[in-house]
Tab-separated table of C-alpha atoms and ligand atoms in Angstrom:
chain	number	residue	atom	x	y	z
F	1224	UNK	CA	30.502	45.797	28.799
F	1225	UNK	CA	32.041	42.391	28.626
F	1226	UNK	CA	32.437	40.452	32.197
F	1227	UNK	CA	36.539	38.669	31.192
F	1228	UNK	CA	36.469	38.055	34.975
F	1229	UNK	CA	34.716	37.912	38.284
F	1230	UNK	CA	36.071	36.856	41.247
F	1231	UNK	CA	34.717	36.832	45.280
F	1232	UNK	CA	37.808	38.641	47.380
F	1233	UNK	CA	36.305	39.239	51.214
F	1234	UNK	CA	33.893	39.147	53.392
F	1235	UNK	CA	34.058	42.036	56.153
F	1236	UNK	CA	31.657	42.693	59.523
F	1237	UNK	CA	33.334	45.900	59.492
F	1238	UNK	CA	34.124	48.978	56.997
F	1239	UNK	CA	37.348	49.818	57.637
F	1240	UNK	CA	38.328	46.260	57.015
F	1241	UNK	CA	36.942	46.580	53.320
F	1242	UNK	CA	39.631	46.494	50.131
F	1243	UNK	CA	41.535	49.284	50.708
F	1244	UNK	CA	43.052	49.928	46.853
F	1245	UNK	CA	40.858	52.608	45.378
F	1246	UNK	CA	38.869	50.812	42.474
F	1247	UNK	CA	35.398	52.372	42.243
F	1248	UNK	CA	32.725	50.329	43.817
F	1249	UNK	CA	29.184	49.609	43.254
F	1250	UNK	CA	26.798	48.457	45.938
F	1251	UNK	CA	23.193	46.686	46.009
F	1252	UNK	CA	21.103	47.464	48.678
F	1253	UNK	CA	17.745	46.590	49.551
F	1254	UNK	CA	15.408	44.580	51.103
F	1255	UNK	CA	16.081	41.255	52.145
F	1256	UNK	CA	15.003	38.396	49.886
F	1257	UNK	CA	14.773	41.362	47.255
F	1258	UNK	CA	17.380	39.533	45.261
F	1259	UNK	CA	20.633	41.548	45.623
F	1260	UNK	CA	22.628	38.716	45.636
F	1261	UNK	CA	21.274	37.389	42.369
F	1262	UNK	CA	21.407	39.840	40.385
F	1263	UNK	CA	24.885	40.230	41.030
F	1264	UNK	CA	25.523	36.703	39.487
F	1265	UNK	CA	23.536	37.446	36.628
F	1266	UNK	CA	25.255	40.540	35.727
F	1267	UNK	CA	28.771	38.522	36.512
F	1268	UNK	CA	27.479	35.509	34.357
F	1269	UNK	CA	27.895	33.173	37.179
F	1270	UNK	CA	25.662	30.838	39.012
F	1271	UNK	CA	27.195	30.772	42.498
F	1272	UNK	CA	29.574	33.698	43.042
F	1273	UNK	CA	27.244	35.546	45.130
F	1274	UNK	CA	25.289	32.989	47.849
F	1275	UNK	CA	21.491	33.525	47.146
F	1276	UNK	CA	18.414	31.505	48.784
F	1277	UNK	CA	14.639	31.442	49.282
F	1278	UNK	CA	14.725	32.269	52.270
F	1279	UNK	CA	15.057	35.847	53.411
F	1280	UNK	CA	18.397	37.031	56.245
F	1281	UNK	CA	21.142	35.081	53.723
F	1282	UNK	CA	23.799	37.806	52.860
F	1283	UNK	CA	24.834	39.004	56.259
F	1284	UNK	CA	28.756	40.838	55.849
F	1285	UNK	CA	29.508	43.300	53.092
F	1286	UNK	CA	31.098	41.250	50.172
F	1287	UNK	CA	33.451	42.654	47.483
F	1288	UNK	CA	33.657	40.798	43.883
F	1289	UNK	CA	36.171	42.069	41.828
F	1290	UNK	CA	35.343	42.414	38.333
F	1291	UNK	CA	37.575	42.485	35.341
F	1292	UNK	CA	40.419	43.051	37.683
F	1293	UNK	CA	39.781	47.085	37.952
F	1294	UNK	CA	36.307	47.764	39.922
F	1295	UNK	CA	34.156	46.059	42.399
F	1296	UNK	CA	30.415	45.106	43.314
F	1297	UNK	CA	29.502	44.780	46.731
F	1298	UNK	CA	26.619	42.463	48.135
F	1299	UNK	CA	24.757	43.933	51.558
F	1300	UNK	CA	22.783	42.425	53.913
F	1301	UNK	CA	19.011	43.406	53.797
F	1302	UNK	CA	17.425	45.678	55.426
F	1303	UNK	CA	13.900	45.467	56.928
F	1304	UNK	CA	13.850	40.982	57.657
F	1305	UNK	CA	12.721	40.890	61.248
F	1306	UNK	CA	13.270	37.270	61.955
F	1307	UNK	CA	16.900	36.841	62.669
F	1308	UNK	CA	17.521	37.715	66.386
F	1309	UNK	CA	17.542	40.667	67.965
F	1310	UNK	CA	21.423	41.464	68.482
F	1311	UNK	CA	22.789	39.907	65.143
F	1312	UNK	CA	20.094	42.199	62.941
F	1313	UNK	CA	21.347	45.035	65.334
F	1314	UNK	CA	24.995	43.856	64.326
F	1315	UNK	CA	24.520	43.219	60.397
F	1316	UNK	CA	22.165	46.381	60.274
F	1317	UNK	CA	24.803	48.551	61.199
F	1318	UNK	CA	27.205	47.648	58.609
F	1319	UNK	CA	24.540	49.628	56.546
F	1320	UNK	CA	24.959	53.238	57.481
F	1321	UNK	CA	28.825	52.611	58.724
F	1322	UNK	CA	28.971	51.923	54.780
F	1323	UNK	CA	27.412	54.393	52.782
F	1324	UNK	CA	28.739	56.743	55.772
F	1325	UNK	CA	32.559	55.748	55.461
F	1326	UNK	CA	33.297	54.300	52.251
F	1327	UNK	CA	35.051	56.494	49.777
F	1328	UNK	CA	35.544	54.206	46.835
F	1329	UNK	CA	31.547	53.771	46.421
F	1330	UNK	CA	30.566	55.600	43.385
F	1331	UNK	CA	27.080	54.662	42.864
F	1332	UNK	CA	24.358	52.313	44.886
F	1333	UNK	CA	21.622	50.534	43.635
F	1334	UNK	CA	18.553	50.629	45.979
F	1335	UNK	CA	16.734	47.656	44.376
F	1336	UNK	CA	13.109	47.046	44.972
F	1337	UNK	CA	10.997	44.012	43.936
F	1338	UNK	CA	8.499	45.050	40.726
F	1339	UNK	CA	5.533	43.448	41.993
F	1340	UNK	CA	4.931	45.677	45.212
F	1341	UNK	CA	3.628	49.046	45.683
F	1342	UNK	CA	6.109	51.302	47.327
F	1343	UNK	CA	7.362	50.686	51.034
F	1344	UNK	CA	7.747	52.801	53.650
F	1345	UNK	CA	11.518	51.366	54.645
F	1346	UNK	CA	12.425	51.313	51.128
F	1347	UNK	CA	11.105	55.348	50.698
F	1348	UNK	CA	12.760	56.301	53.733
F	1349	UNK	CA	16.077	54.529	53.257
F	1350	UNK	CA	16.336	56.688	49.728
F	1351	UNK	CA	15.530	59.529	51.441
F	1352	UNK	CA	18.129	58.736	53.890
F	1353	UNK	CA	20.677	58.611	50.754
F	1354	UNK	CA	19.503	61.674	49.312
F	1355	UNK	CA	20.258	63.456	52.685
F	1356	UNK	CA	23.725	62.185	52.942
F	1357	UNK	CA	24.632	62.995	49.370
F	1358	UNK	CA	24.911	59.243	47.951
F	1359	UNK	CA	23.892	58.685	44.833
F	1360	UNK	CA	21.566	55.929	43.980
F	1361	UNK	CA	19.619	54.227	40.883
F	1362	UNK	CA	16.720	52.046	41.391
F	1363	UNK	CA	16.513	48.659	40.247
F	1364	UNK	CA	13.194	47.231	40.001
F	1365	UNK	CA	13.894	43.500	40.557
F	1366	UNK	CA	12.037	39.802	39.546
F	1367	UNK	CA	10.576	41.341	36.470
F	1368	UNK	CA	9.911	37.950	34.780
F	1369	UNK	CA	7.009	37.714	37.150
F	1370	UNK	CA	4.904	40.279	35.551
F	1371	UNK	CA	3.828	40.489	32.036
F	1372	UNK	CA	5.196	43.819	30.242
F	1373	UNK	CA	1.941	46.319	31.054
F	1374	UNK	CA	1.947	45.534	34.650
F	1375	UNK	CA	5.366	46.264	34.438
F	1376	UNK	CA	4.639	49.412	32.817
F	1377	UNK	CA	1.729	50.725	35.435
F	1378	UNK	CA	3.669	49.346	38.104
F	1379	UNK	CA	7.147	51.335	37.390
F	1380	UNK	CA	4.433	54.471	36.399
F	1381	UNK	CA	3.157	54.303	40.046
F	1382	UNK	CA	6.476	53.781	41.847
F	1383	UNK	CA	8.079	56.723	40.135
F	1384	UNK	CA	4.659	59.167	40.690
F	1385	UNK	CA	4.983	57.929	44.591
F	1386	UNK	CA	8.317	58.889	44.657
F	1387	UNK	CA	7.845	62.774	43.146
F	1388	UNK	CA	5.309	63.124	46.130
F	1389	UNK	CA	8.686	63.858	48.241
F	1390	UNK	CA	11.795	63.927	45.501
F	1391	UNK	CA	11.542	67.070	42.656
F	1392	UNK	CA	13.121	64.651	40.219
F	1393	UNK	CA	13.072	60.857	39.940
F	1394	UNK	CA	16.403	58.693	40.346
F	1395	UNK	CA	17.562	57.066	37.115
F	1396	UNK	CA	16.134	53.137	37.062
F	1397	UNK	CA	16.754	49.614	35.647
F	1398	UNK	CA	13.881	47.207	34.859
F	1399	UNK	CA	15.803	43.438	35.427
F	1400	UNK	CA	15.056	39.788	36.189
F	1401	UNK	CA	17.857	37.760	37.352
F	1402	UNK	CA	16.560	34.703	36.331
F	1403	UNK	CA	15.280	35.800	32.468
F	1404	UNK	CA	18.801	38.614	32.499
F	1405	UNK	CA	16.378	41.362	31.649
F	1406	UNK	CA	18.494	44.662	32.022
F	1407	UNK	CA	21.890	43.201	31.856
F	1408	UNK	CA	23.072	45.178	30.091
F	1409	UNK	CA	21.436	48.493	30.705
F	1410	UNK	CA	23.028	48.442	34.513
F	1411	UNK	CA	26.165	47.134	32.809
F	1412	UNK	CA	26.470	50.250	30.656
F	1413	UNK	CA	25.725	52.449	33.395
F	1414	UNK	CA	28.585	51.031	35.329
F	1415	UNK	CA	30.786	51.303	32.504
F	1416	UNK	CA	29.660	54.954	31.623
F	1417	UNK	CA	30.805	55.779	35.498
F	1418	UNK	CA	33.780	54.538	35.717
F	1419	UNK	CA	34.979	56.104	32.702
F	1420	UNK	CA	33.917	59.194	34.150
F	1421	UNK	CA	36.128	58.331	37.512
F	1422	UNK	CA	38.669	57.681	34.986
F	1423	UNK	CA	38.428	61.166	33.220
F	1424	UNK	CA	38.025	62.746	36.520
F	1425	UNK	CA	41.681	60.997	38.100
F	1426	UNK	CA	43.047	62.149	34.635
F	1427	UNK	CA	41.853	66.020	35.634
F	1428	UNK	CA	43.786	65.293	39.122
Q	1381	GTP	P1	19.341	38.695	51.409
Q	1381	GTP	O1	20.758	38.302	51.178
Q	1381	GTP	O2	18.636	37.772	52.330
Q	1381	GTP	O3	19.199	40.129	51.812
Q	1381	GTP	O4	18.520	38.512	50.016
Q	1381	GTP	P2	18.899	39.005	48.532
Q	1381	GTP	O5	18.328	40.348	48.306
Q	1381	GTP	O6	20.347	38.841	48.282
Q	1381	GTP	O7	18.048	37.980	47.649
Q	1381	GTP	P3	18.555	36.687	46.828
Q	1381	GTP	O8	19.356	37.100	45.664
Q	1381	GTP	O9	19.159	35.719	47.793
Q	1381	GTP	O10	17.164	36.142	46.262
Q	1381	GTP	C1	16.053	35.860	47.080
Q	1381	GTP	C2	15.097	34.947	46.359
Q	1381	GTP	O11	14.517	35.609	45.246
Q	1381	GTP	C3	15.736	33.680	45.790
Q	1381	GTP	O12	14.831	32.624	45.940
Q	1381	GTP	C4	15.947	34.013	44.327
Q	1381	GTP	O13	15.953	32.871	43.483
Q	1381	GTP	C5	14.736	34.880	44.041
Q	1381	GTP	N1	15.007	35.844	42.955
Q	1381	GTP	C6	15.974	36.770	42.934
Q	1381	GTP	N2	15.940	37.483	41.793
Q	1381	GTP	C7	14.923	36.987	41.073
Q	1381	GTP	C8	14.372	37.297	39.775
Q	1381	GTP	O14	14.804	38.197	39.058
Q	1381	GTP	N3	13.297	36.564	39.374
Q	1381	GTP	C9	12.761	35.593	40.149
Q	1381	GTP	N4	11.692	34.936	39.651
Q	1381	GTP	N5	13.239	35.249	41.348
Q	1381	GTP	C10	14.315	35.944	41.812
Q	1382	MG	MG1	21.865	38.382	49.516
């Protein structure tokens, strides 16, 4: 799919405040630091549209981009960063479930998880938590420039085997680096594949 346009339209603390047209959406979801907010520029092709940093805590309000005028992508805090205070993570952590919970237009999350660790508890339990409220979710394993191609390999192996200890089939995944644009165009396609299928599916209506 070719990006003709991206462009940053709100920032919300709260759901129902969210675009309320009915594009399809995609979300990316994750830890924080995980790099949510950079893949989203490297899929966009843009440096800045989506505010990134080294330091764990930075997206904190649910952010819709608009992308070639018909569909969005929407950057969410982290989940699991214990060092902001007490009452903001309570406030920007329950954007999380108010989101998946209320918002209609969201056709498809990405759970993303960094490539270099083993599998997390938070990050196990918050897919469960998806599968038991119906939302449907791909993995994307992130910062895969920092492991050479076999480690990749045993390390997606091992992730996926962890992950049929509890789940009878594994989720669909995407192997990506933001900062090499490994996977582009693999997530790309996937978005593109979905919304022609909301398409066909609004035709049927
Ligand atoms: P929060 O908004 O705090 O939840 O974080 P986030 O998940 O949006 O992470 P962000 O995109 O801000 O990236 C966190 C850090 O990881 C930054 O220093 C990025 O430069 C780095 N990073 C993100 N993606 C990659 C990647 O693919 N490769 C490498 N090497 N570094 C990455
Ligand atoms: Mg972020």
């Amino acid at each position: 799919m070719i990006i003709k346009s991206a462009e940053f339209v709100m920032s919300n603390s709260e759901v129902a405040k969210c675009p309320k047209n009915n594009l399809p959406e995609y979300a990316f979801i994750g830890r924080s630091n995980v790099g949510k907010s950079s893949l989203i520029n490297m899929l966009t092709n843009h440096k800045n549209l989506a505010k990134t940093s080294g330091r764990p805590g930075k997206t904190q309000l649910i952010n819709h981009f608009l992308i070639n005028k018909n569909w969005f992508l929407v950057d969410l805090p982290g989940y699991g960063y214990a060092r902001v205070s007490k009452s903001s993570k309570k406030q920007f952590q329950r954007f999380i479930p108010d989101y998946f919970q209320e918002r209609q237009q969201l056709v498809l999350a990405f759970v993303l998880v960094d490539i270099r660790h083993e599998a997390q508890k938070i990050d196990l339990e918050f897919m469960e938590y998806m599968g038991e409220n119906g939302i449907p979710f791909s993995i994307i394993f992130t910062k895969a420039d920092k492991l050479k191609p076999k480690a990749i390999e045993r390390n997606v192996a091992a992730y996926l085997q962890e992950l049929l200890k509890t789940w009878e089939e594994t989720p669909q995944y995407f192997v990506t680096s933001s900062s090499s644009a490994i996977g582009r165009d693999e997530v790309l396609n996937e978005i593109e594949r979905t919304n022609r299928q909301m398409n066909a599916l609004k035709e049927q209506s």
